[in-house]
Structures are given as C-alpha cells and as structure tokens.
Amino acid sequence: MLLISCPWCGPRDETEYHYGGQAHVPYPETPADLTDEQWAEYVFYRDNPKGHFAERWMHSLGCRRWFNVLRDTVSYDVLAVYRLDEPRPELPTLRDLHQTAEAAGGNR
Amino acid sequence: MTTTPLPEHPDWLWRNPEPRSSYDVVIIGGGGHGLATAYYLAKHHGITNVAVLEKGWLAGGNMARNTTIIRSNYLWDESAAIYEHALKLWEQLPEELDYDFLFSQRGVLNLAHTLQDVREGVRRVNANRLNGVDAEWLEPDEVAKVCPILNVSADTRYPVLGGTYQPRAGIAKHDHVAWALARRADEMGVDLIQGCEVTGFLKDGDRVVGVETSRGRILAGRVGLAAAGHSSVLAQRAGFRLPVQSHPLQALVSELHEPVHPTVVMSNHVHVYVSQAHKGELVMGAGVDAYNGYGQRGSFHVIEHQMAAAVELFPVFARAHVLRTWGGIVDVTPDASPVIGTTPIENLYVNCGWGTGGFKATPAAGLTFAHTIATGAPHPLNAPFALERFTTGALVDEHGAAAVAH
C-alpha cells in the first residue's frame, strides 16, 4: 500500500486515489495538422521508465483534485508530490522522502 | 520400517554454455515465449545457431509467477485464431516434447454477475462457436453442477447469474513446460545462456547487428525481443518506443488441501480467478495494480480484495490460509492484445504486450514469433497483432475476454 500526500489533504492511503498514468502529456497544439503517427504517439504511447516517473494521481475519495507525483517504479518510493501548476521538481534529497502533511502542502 | 529411497536426480535437461561471439538469431528473454520461439526456430525453420539470453535464471520471471490458466475463449476472430491455435498446440505438446507437464483440461468457467456480464458472456459464447472454439453458456444451476463448491445462491452481494464454460481449457505445470521446451531446444543446438543481461544494442544505421551483454558483446543476424515486463526498457535501449505500460500483477497460493475444486473459475466482476494445483494448493490471482511498477510486488489491498471475492464465491475457502503471495511485471497494451512483429529497427523483432495472459499463448507466441524472425514477415496468425495497428486504428480490443482488470 502506497502512502501518498495529497497536496491539499496530506498523507492518505493509496486506496483513496485513482491512478492517471504519465504526467506532462499536453494536448496537441495544432490537432488538425497531426499525422496518423503523431496521433498514435499522443493517444497510445506513454513513457514506461524503470526508475523515476512523473505521474498523475487523483484524490478520488477526498478532494477529488488531480495532482502529480514523482515516484520510483522499482522501489515504489514516492519522491515528491506537486500541484498541476507547478513544474516537475528537481530530485529531492533523502531526508525529503517522507513529507509531513504541512510540508506536502496539506491541511490548508 | 523400510524406507523408500529418493529417486535418482534427473540428468541435466540443458547444457549451460558460455556465450559464443555470434549467432544467427539471438532471443532476449529466457521465459516460456523465448524458449518456445527457440524451439520452433529449430523445429520448423532449421535455424539452430540460436542463443536465448536470460538475465536471471531460466523461466524465473512471469513463467514462474503465472496462475497457469490455458483457454482460448477470446472474443475477436484474430484473438480466437491465435489462442485456439495455442490450445491445439498444448494438446499435442506433451507427446511432441516427450514430457508430461500435467496439462489438465478441466475446463474454465467465466462467471457473470450483472446483466451486462450475461450479455457479454452470451455474445462471447456465440462468437467463440463461430470460430470453432468450444464454449457453452451455463445457467446458475448448471454452473453449480460443474463446480459444486461455488456459492450460486441469490443472497450474495454479486449473485452468479450464469457463466461461460470452455471444457477444453485447463491448467498446466508451468515450470515443467519451460523445462520441456528448454530440453528440446537445447538438444537441437540452441544455447540457453542464463545470467546474461542485455545492456545495449549494436546497430549499423537502422539495422541491429548484435547486443552488448553483461557477459560481453554478441553479434547476431537477427534479434528477437521476448522480455515481457521489461520490453519498454529494452526497446528504449534499441532506440524505439512500445505502446505498453508495465504493471505489477499479483497471485497467491493457499497451503495444500484435499482436491475440492474441479475446474478453473474466473470472475471479471468481483476480480478473482481460482484453480487448484495438482499438489493441492488453491492458486488465485486478481487484477493488476493500477500504477506502473517494475518491483515484482504490489499493494496488499489488492490481495485483500481478491481474497474477499474468493471467500464470497467459495465459502469453503474461509478457513484456508495464504501460504505465500508474489508479483510479476506484466506489459499491458492499450487494447489488451499482444504485439508480435517487426519494429522500426531492421532485423529486430518484438513479442510483447501479452499483459496478464501470456502463459496460455506460449506455444502460439513461439510459433508465430519464430516464423516472423525466420522469414522477416508475420505468420497469418500474428499479422493482425503488428505494432502498426496503433497507427491504423485496427485495434483488437480484448479487455472483456482478458478477464483481468487492466
């Protein structure tokens, strides 16, 4: 069971969330101009790294807001949590791995 | 008191050769699919200068972790063709390989718990019959006759409203399948090289000419990728992308029990599938963990959920104890169908994306992948499963028949 800190609600069990796959996949700026290959890339192809992965989660049993998580896909450690309007953070140091609700932006 | 002596230790089933500097074909991944591919390359195409490179030990990945279910009751023509061909190969392989790997055609029940399940099930039975797949629709009382320990009463949260039944489906002893294929491939001259991780690809322009490994450089005329959960990682090293996501898939066994469960029961809706192994363990699996993961383990709540479903369906299991749980990494495609075919890199071929259902397809995956590698073009059975379908839109959507939540 993962422990994920929602940026608004703080640390909660994985079962409160829904997974949304890779983060930072923008909708094509000029969709009418895309080739079939480019549409295939956008619709069906996602990164699948072994290691650090920026991904979307939604706090479906809480505030129901989407946010981003930087997670290690081997150790499953949650490395950072950030809002959709925030850039992917630089790699945190080890002491930041287990954020409190306040540090993660919870309990506002 | 007399004691029975232990049986003689069997002869080694395969050599453990040092890798040579070059091969006609290098297969990456020494699981069921890689071994079956090597077997059919040698048997059907006379290509025996082949190495199977396995980063761990032979058949120690998903081949050691699956729930051994074999069936062919898939919805679409393309899937029914390849899975039914696999089932026919399973029926002849024990004799062909001269190895009794305990293939037991005890049938598979796919339960329906909602009106939508019933409609999909009946539709799938009709589609299966048109494709020559043995399938029947069973009403709840008929379900109870096939599997008496199932609770088909109306007073459960998700009552059994019926089910599809494929009598020729069943289970097999997965390790023995791998060993049987490995022995024959080895006898025909294939080098099975364990502890050999592929770390990079040697390319001449857009053509692959070999691989870098943890045991040195190996040149290859053609390279076949059969690495399941790690397909994306290897594709990235080779310089192309695959439309797959790697997820943990968990399974568990109970301690040994008397034979109580005569068939295989799968429930898409309450998320569990159960059979009883020959030794007596109840073998159970469920859906994948939602998140991407390479850790060969998943979250415990998935196990709890499948246990709740199992006890609801089989009240007799309530006092059974879990002996162990484990996870494997499955590579899931957007349409829950595999990818077998060419890649953007010349002479590099891929067999991946089998998701939660690769074991049952082992012989057909090997046969079609061997054909694709040997001839450079797909076999009619795997032509619909080319990478190009994600561009053309000709998907083969098997989320329903895959029977495991993705």
mmCIF file of N, CA and C in Angstrom, chain B residues 76-164:
data_model
loop_
_atom_site.group_PDB
_atom_site.id
_atom_site.type_symbol
_atom_site.label_atom_id
_atom_site.label_comp_id
_atom_site.label_asym_id
_atom_site.label_seq_id
_atom_site.Cartn_x
_atom_site.Cartn_y
_atom_site.Cartn_z
ATOM 1 N N TRP B 76 -12.656 -11.713 -30.326
ATOM 2 C CA TRP B 76 -12.499 -11.341 -31.730
ATOM 3 C C TRP B 76 -11.844 -12.463 -32.532
ATOM 4 N N ASP B 77 -12.109 -12.464 -33.848
ATOM 5 C CA ASP B 77 -11.609 -13.518 -34.728
ATOM 6 C C ASP B 77 -10.087 -13.659 -34.614
ATOM 7 N N GLU B 78 -9.389 -12.511 -34.618
ATOM 8 C CA GLU B 78 -7.927 -12.527 -34.607
ATOM 9 C C GLU B 78 -7.405 -13.218 -33.350
ATOM 10 N N SER B 79 -8.018 -12.882 -32.195
ATOM 11 C CA SER B 79 -7.573 -13.457 -30.924
ATOM 12 C C SER B 79 -7.961 -14.921 -30.827
ATOM 13 N N ALA B 80 -9.213 -15.231 -31.183
ATOM 14 C CA ALA B 80 -9.658 -16.628 -31.112
ATOM 15 C C ALA B 80 -8.735 -17.499 -31.960
ATOM 16 N N ALA B 81 -8.316 -16.992 -33.118
ATOM 17 C CA ALA B 81 -7.463 -17.789 -34.003
ATOM 18 C C ALA B 81 -6.135 -18.119 -33.334
ATOM 19 N N ILE B 82 -5.476 -17.124 -32.752
ATOM 20 C CA ILE B 82 -4.138 -17.383 -32.219
ATOM 21 C C ILE B 82 -4.210 -18.165 -30.900
ATOM 22 N N TYR B 83 -5.196 -17.845 -30.045
ATOM 23 C CA TYR B 83 -5.293 -18.563 -28.764
ATOM 24 C C TYR B 83 -5.791 -19.997 -28.976
ATOM 25 N N GLU B 84 -6.699 -20.189 -29.951
ATOM 26 C CA GLU B 84 -7.178 -21.545 -30.227
ATOM 27 C C GLU B 84 -6.050 -22.382 -30.849
ATOM 28 N N HIS B 85 -5.237 -21.736 -31.674
ATOM 29 C CA HIS B 85 -4.085 -22.461 -32.224
ATOM 30 C C HIS B 85 -3.145 -22.876 -31.084
ATOM 31 N N ALA B 86 -2.970 -21.964 -30.125
ATOM 32 C CA ALA B 86 -2.140 -22.291 -28.955
ATOM 33 C C ALA B 86 -2.718 -23.487 -28.216
ATOM 34 N N LEU B 87 -4.038 -23.486 -28.017
ATOM 35 C CA LEU B 87 -4.668 -24.585 -27.275
ATOM 36 C C LEU B 87 -4.456 -25.912 -28.008
ATOM 37 N N LYS B 88 -4.575 -25.883 -29.336
ATOM 38 C CA LYS B 88 -4.353 -27.119 -30.106
ATOM 39 C C LYS B 88 -2.898 -27.588 -29.965
ATOM 40 N N LEU B 89 -1.970 -26.624 -29.920
ATOM 41 C CA LEU B 89 -0.559 -26.999 -29.716
ATOM 42 C C LEU B 89 -0.355 -27.580 -28.316
ATOM 43 N N TRP B 90 -1.008 -26.965 -27.311
ATOM 44 C CA TRP B 90 -0.911 -27.514 -25.944
ATOM 45 C C TRP B 90 -1.345 -28.981 -25.943
ATOM 46 N N GLU B 91 -2.399 -29.277 -26.723
ATOM 47 C CA GLU B 91 -2.942 -30.642 -26.715
ATOM 48 C C GLU B 91 -1.957 -31.657 -27.286
ATOM 49 N N GLN B 92 -1.020 -31.203 -28.130
ATOM 50 C CA GLN B 92 -0.082 -32.160 -28.724
ATOM 51 C C GLN B 92 1.329 -32.062 -28.137
ATOM 52 N N LEU B 93 1.610 -30.985 -27.397
ATOM 53 C CA LEU B 93 2.986 -30.761 -26.948
ATOM 54 C C LEU B 93 3.536 -31.801 -25.964
ATOM 55 N N PRO B 94 2.728 -32.296 -25.020
ATOM 56 C CA PRO B 94 3.319 -33.273 -24.080
ATOM 57 C C PRO B 94 3.929 -34.458 -24.818
ATOM 58 N N GLU B 95 3.237 -34.928 -25.881
ATOM 59 C CA GLU B 95 3.765 -36.052 -26.645
ATOM 60 C C GLU B 95 4.944 -35.612 -27.511
ATOM 61 N N GLU B 96 4.780 -34.462 -28.144
ATOM 62 C CA GLU B 96 5.818 -33.951 -29.044
ATOM 63 C C GLU B 96 7.136 -33.712 -28.293
ATOM 64 N N LEU B 97 7.016 -33.194 -27.073
ATOM 65 C CA LEU B 97 8.209 -32.881 -26.274
ATOM 66 C C LEU B 97 8.622 -34.048 -25.393
ATOM 67 N N ASP B 98 7.808 -35.114 -25.403
ATOM 68 C CA ASP B 98 8.046 -36.282 -24.573
ATOM 69 C C ASP B 98 8.237 -35.879 -23.109
ATOM 70 N N TYR B 99 7.307 -35.076 -22.616
ATOM 71 C CA TYR B 99 7.424 -34.574 -21.248
ATOM 72 C C TYR B 99 6.008 -34.325 -20.736
ATOM 73 N N ASP B 100 5.607 -35.029 -19.720
ATOM 74 C CA ASP B 100 4.264 -34.851 -19.172
ATOM 75 C C ASP B 100 4.267 -33.656 -18.224
ATOM 76 N N PHE B 101 3.848 -32.497 -18.759
ATOM 77 C CA PHE B 101 3.837 -31.316 -17.884
ATOM 78 C C PHE B 101 2.457 -31.075 -17.262
ATOM 79 N N LEU B 102 1.717 -32.156 -17.084
ATOM 80 C CA LEU B 102 0.461 -32.133 -16.335
ATOM 81 C C LEU B 102 -0.562 -31.153 -16.913
ATOM 82 N N PHE B 103 -0.673 -31.150 -18.243
ATOM 83 C CA PHE B 103 -1.722 -30.357 -18.878
ATOM 84 C C PHE B 103 -3.057 -31.020 -18.571
ATOM 85 N N SER B 104 -3.898 -30.322 -17.839
ATOM 86 C CA SER B 104 -5.150 -30.891 -17.343
ATOM 87 C C SER B 104 -6.316 -30.081 -17.889
ATOM 88 N N GLN B 105 -7.053 -30.672 -18.845
ATOM 89 C CA GLN B 105 -8.179 -29.949 -19.460
ATOM 90 C C GLN B 105 -9.418 -30.108 -18.591
ATOM 91 N N ARG B 106 -9.429 -29.332 -17.520
ATOM 92 C CA ARG B 106 -10.502 -29.428 -16.533
ATOM 93 C C ARG B 106 -11.555 -28.361 -16.735
ATOM 94 N N GLY B 107 -11.432 -27.565 -17.792
ATOM 95 C CA GLY B 107 -12.442 -26.553 -18.101
ATOM 96 C C GLY B 107 -12.212 -25.246 -17.371
ATOM 97 N N VAL B 108 -12.714 -24.161 -17.966
ATOM 98 C CA VAL B 108 -12.675 -22.847 -17.325
ATOM 99 C C VAL B 108 -14.068 -22.247 -17.346
ATOM 100 N N LEU B 109 -14.510 -21.794 -16.177
ATOM 101 C CA LEU B 109 -15.780 -21.078 -16.037
ATOM 102 C C LEU B 109 -15.484 -19.583 -15.922
ATOM 103 N N ASN B 110 -16.112 -18.764 -16.751
ATOM 104 C CA ASN B 110 -16.046 -17.315 -16.568
ATOM 105 C C ASN B 110 -17.416 -16.842 -16.089
ATOM 106 N N LEU B 111 -17.492 -16.406 -14.839
ATOM 107 C CA LEU B 111 -18.788 -16.108 -14.228
ATOM 108 C C LEU B 111 -19.324 -14.744 -14.642
ATOM 109 N N ALA B 112 -20.649 -14.665 -14.660
ATOM 110 C CA ALA B 112 -21.338 -13.394 -14.909
ATOM 111 C C ALA B 112 -22.115 -13.014 -13.653
ATOM 112 N N HIS B 113 -21.985 -11.749 -13.251
ATOM 113 C CA HIS B 113 -22.659 -11.298 -12.023
ATOM 114 C C HIS B 113 -23.619 -10.140 -12.253
ATOM 115 N N THR B 114 -23.617 -9.607 -13.459
ATOM 116 C CA THR B 114 -24.523 -8.491 -13.763
ATOM 117 C C THR B 114 -25.183 -8.782 -15.100
ATOM 118 N N LEU B 115 -26.227 -8.034 -15.404
ATOM 119 C CA LEU B 115 -26.909 -8.215 -16.680
ATOM 120 C C LEU B 115 -25.933 -7.969 -17.832
ATOM 121 N N GLN B 116 -25.073 -6.967 -17.652
ATOM 122 C CA GLN B 116 -24.089 -6.665 -18.689
ATOM 123 C C GLN B 116 -23.121 -7.842 -18.882
ATOM 124 N N ASP B 117 -22.678 -8.438 -17.756
ATOM 125 C CA ASP B 117 -21.824 -9.632 -17.832
ATOM 126 C C ASP B 117 -22.516 -10.739 -18.623
ATOM 127 N N VAL B 118 -23.826 -10.927 -18.344
ATOM 128 C CA VAL B 118 -24.573 -12.000 -19.010
ATOM 129 C C VAL B 118 -24.600 -11.749 -20.513
ATOM 130 N N ARG B 119 -24.910 -10.504 -20.882
ATOM 131 C CA ARG B 119 -24.978 -10.188 -22.316
ATOM 132 C C ARG B 119 -23.626 -10.388 -22.984
ATOM 133 N N GLU B 120 -22.566 -9.910 -22.332
ATOM 134 C CA GLU B 120 -21.225 -10.068 -22.915
ATOM 135 C C GLU B 120 -20.843 -11.540 -23.006
ATOM 136 N N GLY B 121 -21.207 -12.303 -21.969
ATOM 137 C CA GLY B 121 -20.857 -13.723 -21.938
ATOM 138 C C GLY B 121 -21.544 -14.484 -23.050
ATOM 139 N N VAL B 122 -22.835 -14.249 -23.219
ATOM 140 C CA VAL B 122 -23.591 -14.953 -24.262
ATOM 141 C C VAL B 122 -23.046 -14.562 -25.639
ATOM 142 N N ARG B 123 -22.745 -13.283 -25.801
ATOM 143 C CA ARG B 123 -22.186 -12.821 -27.076
ATOM 144 C C ARG B 123 -20.850 -13.523 -27.350
ATOM 145 N N ARG B 124 -20.037 -13.644 -26.311
ATOM 146 C CA ARG B 124 -18.724 -14.240 -26.483
ATOM 147 C C ARG B 124 -18.842 -15.736 -26.803
ATOM 148 N N VAL B 125 -19.801 -16.414 -26.151
ATOM 149 C CA VAL B 125 -20.016 -17.832 -26.455
ATOM 150 C C VAL B 125 -20.382 -17.989 -27.927
ATOM 151 N N ASN B 126 -21.278 -17.129 -28.433
ATOM 152 C CA ASN B 126 -21.691 -17.219 -29.833
ATOM 153 C C ASN B 126 -20.504 -16.946 -30.756
ATOM 154 N N ALA B 127 -19.720 -15.923 -30.414
ATOM 155 C CA ALA B 127 -18.544 -15.600 -31.237
ATOM 156 C C ALA B 127 -17.560 -16.765 -31.219
ATOM 157 N N ASN B 128 -17.355 -17.363 -30.049
ATOM 158 C CA ASN B 128 -16.419 -18.483 -29.918
ATOM 159 C C ASN B 128 -16.839 -19.641 -30.809
ATOM 160 N N ARG B 129 -18.159 -19.949 -30.783
ATOM 161 C CA ARG B 129 -18.637 -21.099 -31.564
ATOM 162 C C ARG B 129 -18.433 -20.864 -33.053
ATOM 163 N N LEU B 130 -18.662 -19.623 -33.493
ATOM 164 C CA LEU B 130 -18.438 -19.315 -34.906
ATOM 165 C C LEU B 130 -16.969 -19.513 -35.271
ATOM 166 N N ASN B 131 -16.083 -19.368 -34.289
ATOM 167 C CA ASN B 131 -14.652 -19.531 -34.538
ATOM 168 C C ASN B 131 -14.140 -20.929 -34.195
ATOM 169 N N GLY B 132 -15.057 -21.848 -33.942
ATOM 170 C CA GLY B 132 -14.642 -23.213 -33.675
ATOM 171 C C GLY B 132 -14.059 -23.433 -32.293
ATOM 172 N N VAL B 133 -14.312 -22.496 -31.381
ATOM 173 C CA VAL B 133 -13.849 -22.638 -30.002
ATOM 174 C C VAL B 133 -14.986 -23.265 -29.190
ATOM 175 N N ASP B 134 -14.688 -24.318 -28.430
ATOM 176 C CA ASP B 134 -15.734 -24.958 -27.639
ATOM 177 C C ASP B 134 -16.149 -24.035 -26.508
ATOM 178 N N ALA B 135 -17.394 -23.584 -26.534
ATOM 179 C CA ALA B 135 -17.874 -22.684 -25.494
ATOM 180 C C ALA B 135 -19.353 -22.932 -25.281
ATOM 181 N N GLU B 136 -19.756 -22.822 -24.029
ATOM 182 C CA GLU B 136 -21.159 -23.019 -23.705
ATOM 183 C C GLU B 136 -21.578 -21.930 -22.738
ATOM 184 N N TRP B 137 -22.869 -21.601 -22.757
ATOM 185 C CA TRP B 137 -23.418 -20.726 -21.737
ATOM 186 C C TRP B 137 -24.103 -21.600 -20.691
ATOM 187 N N LEU B 138 -23.744 -21.406 -19.427
ATOM 188 C CA LEU B 138 -24.342 -22.191 -18.353
ATOM 189 C C LEU B 138 -25.206 -21.298 -17.457
ATOM 190 N N GLU B 139 -26.391 -21.776 -17.139
ATOM 191 C CA GLU B 139 -27.245 -21.108 -16.145
ATOM 192 C C GLU B 139 -26.696 -21.447 -14.753
ATOM 193 N N PRO B 140 -27.128 -20.686 -13.732
ATOM 194 C CA PRO B 140 -26.540 -20.890 -12.399
ATOM 195 C C PRO B 140 -26.589 -22.342 -11.900
ATOM 196 N N ASP B 141 -27.702 -23.059 -12.159
ATOM 197 C CA ASP B 141 -27.765 -24.444 -11.674
ATOM 198 C C ASP B 141 -26.768 -25.329 -12.415
ATOM 199 N N GLU B 142 -26.512 -24.995 -13.697
ATOM 200 C CA GLU B 142 -25.518 -25.760 -14.446
ATOM 201 C C GLU B 142 -24.106 -25.406 -13.981
ATOM 202 N N VAL B 143 -23.893 -24.141 -13.624
ATOM 203 C CA VAL B 143 -22.611 -23.719 -13.051
ATOM 204 C C VAL B 143 -22.324 -24.540 -11.791
ATOM 205 N N ALA B 144 -23.363 -24.698 -10.957
ATOM 206 C CA ALA B 144 -23.193 -25.435 -9.700
ATOM 207 C C ALA B 144 -22.858 -26.899 -9.951
ATOM 208 N N LYS B 145 -23.345 -27.442 -11.068
ATOM 209 C CA LYS B 145 -23.025 -28.840 -11.376
ATOM 210 C C LYS B 145 -21.549 -28.980 -11.766
ATOM 211 N N VAL B 146 -21.056 -28.007 -12.503
ATOM 212 C CA VAL B 146 -19.640 -28.056 -12.918
ATOM 213 C C VAL B 146 -18.726 -27.830 -11.723
ATOM 214 N N CYS B 147 -19.118 -26.896 -10.845
ATOM 215 C CA CYS B 147 -18.275 -26.573 -9.693
ATOM 216 C C CYS B 147 -19.133 -26.497 -8.429
ATOM 217 N N PRO B 148 -19.346 -27.646 -7.758
ATOM 218 C CA PRO B 148 -20.298 -27.702 -6.635
ATOM 219 C C PRO B 148 -19.936 -26.795 -5.457
ATOM 220 N N ILE B 149 -18.664 -26.426 -5.289
ATOM 221 C CA ILE B 149 -18.314 -25.618 -4.115
ATOM 222 C C ILE B 149 -18.579 -24.126 -4.350
ATOM 223 N N LEU B 150 -19.010 -23.754 -5.561
ATOM 224 C CA LEU B 150 -19.332 -22.349 -5.821
ATOM 225 C C LEU B 150 -20.649 -21.987 -5.165
ATOM 226 N N ASN B 151 -20.708 -20.818 -4.566
ATOM 227 C CA ASN B 151 -21.950 -20.338 -3.970
ATOM 228 C C ASN B 151 -22.775 -19.646 -5.050
ATOM 229 N N VAL B 152 -23.828 -20.331 -5.527
ATOM 230 C CA VAL B 152 -24.659 -19.736 -6.575
ATOM 231 C C VAL B 152 -26.000 -19.273 -6.014
ATOM 232 N N SER B 153 -26.085 -19.134 -4.682
ATOM 233 C CA SER B 153 -27.348 -18.685 -4.103
ATOM 234 C C SER B 153 -27.569 -17.206 -4.433
ATOM 235 N N ALA B 154 -28.814 -16.783 -4.304
ATOM 236 C CA ALA B 154 -29.180 -15.415 -4.702
ATOM 237 C C ALA B 154 -28.822 -14.383 -3.645
ATOM 238 N N ASP B 155 -28.498 -14.832 -2.429
ATOM 239 C CA ASP B 155 -28.324 -13.864 -1.345
ATOM 240 C C ASP B 155 -26.868 -13.456 -1.134
ATOM 241 N N THR B 156 -26.138 -13.298 -2.208
ATOM 242 C CA THR B 156 -24.786 -12.758 -2.088
ATOM 243 C C THR B 156 -24.772 -11.365 -2.711
ATOM 244 N N ARG B 157 -23.695 -10.633 -2.440
ATOM 245 C CA ARG B 157 -23.621 -9.261 -2.941
ATOM 246 C C ARG B 157 -23.655 -9.226 -4.465
ATOM 247 N N TYR B 158 -22.934 -10.145 -5.093
ATOM 248 C CA TYR B 158 -22.931 -10.236 -6.558
ATOM 249 C C TYR B 158 -23.290 -11.656 -6.958
ATOM 250 N N PRO B 159 -24.607 -11.971 -7.006
ATOM 251 C CA PRO B 159 -25.015 -13.355 -7.297
ATOM 252 C C PRO B 159 -24.489 -13.824 -8.653
ATOM 253 N N VAL B 160 -24.251 -15.144 -8.732
ATOM 254 C CA VAL B 160 -23.836 -15.733 -10.007
ATOM 255 C C VAL B 160 -25.065 -15.848 -10.904
ATOM 256 N N LEU B 161 -25.060 -15.130 -12.021
ATOM 257 C CA LEU B 161 -26.208 -15.147 -12.934
ATOM 258 C C LEU B 161 -25.994 -16.101 -14.096
ATOM 259 N N GLY B 162 -24.857 -16.778 -14.079
ATOM 260 C CA GLY B 162 -24.538 -17.703 -15.156
ATOM 261 C C GLY B 162 -23.049 -17.635 -15.439
ATOM 262 N N GLY B 163 -22.658 -18.285 -16.521
ATOM 263 C CA GLY B 163 -21.240 -18.225 -16.851
ATOM 264 C C GLY B 163 -20.955 -18.871 -18.184
ATOM 265 N N THR B 164 -19.807 -18.499 -18.764
ATOM 266 C CA THR B 164 -19.358 -19.193 -19.965
ATOM 267 C C THR B 164 -18.455 -20.335 -19.517
#
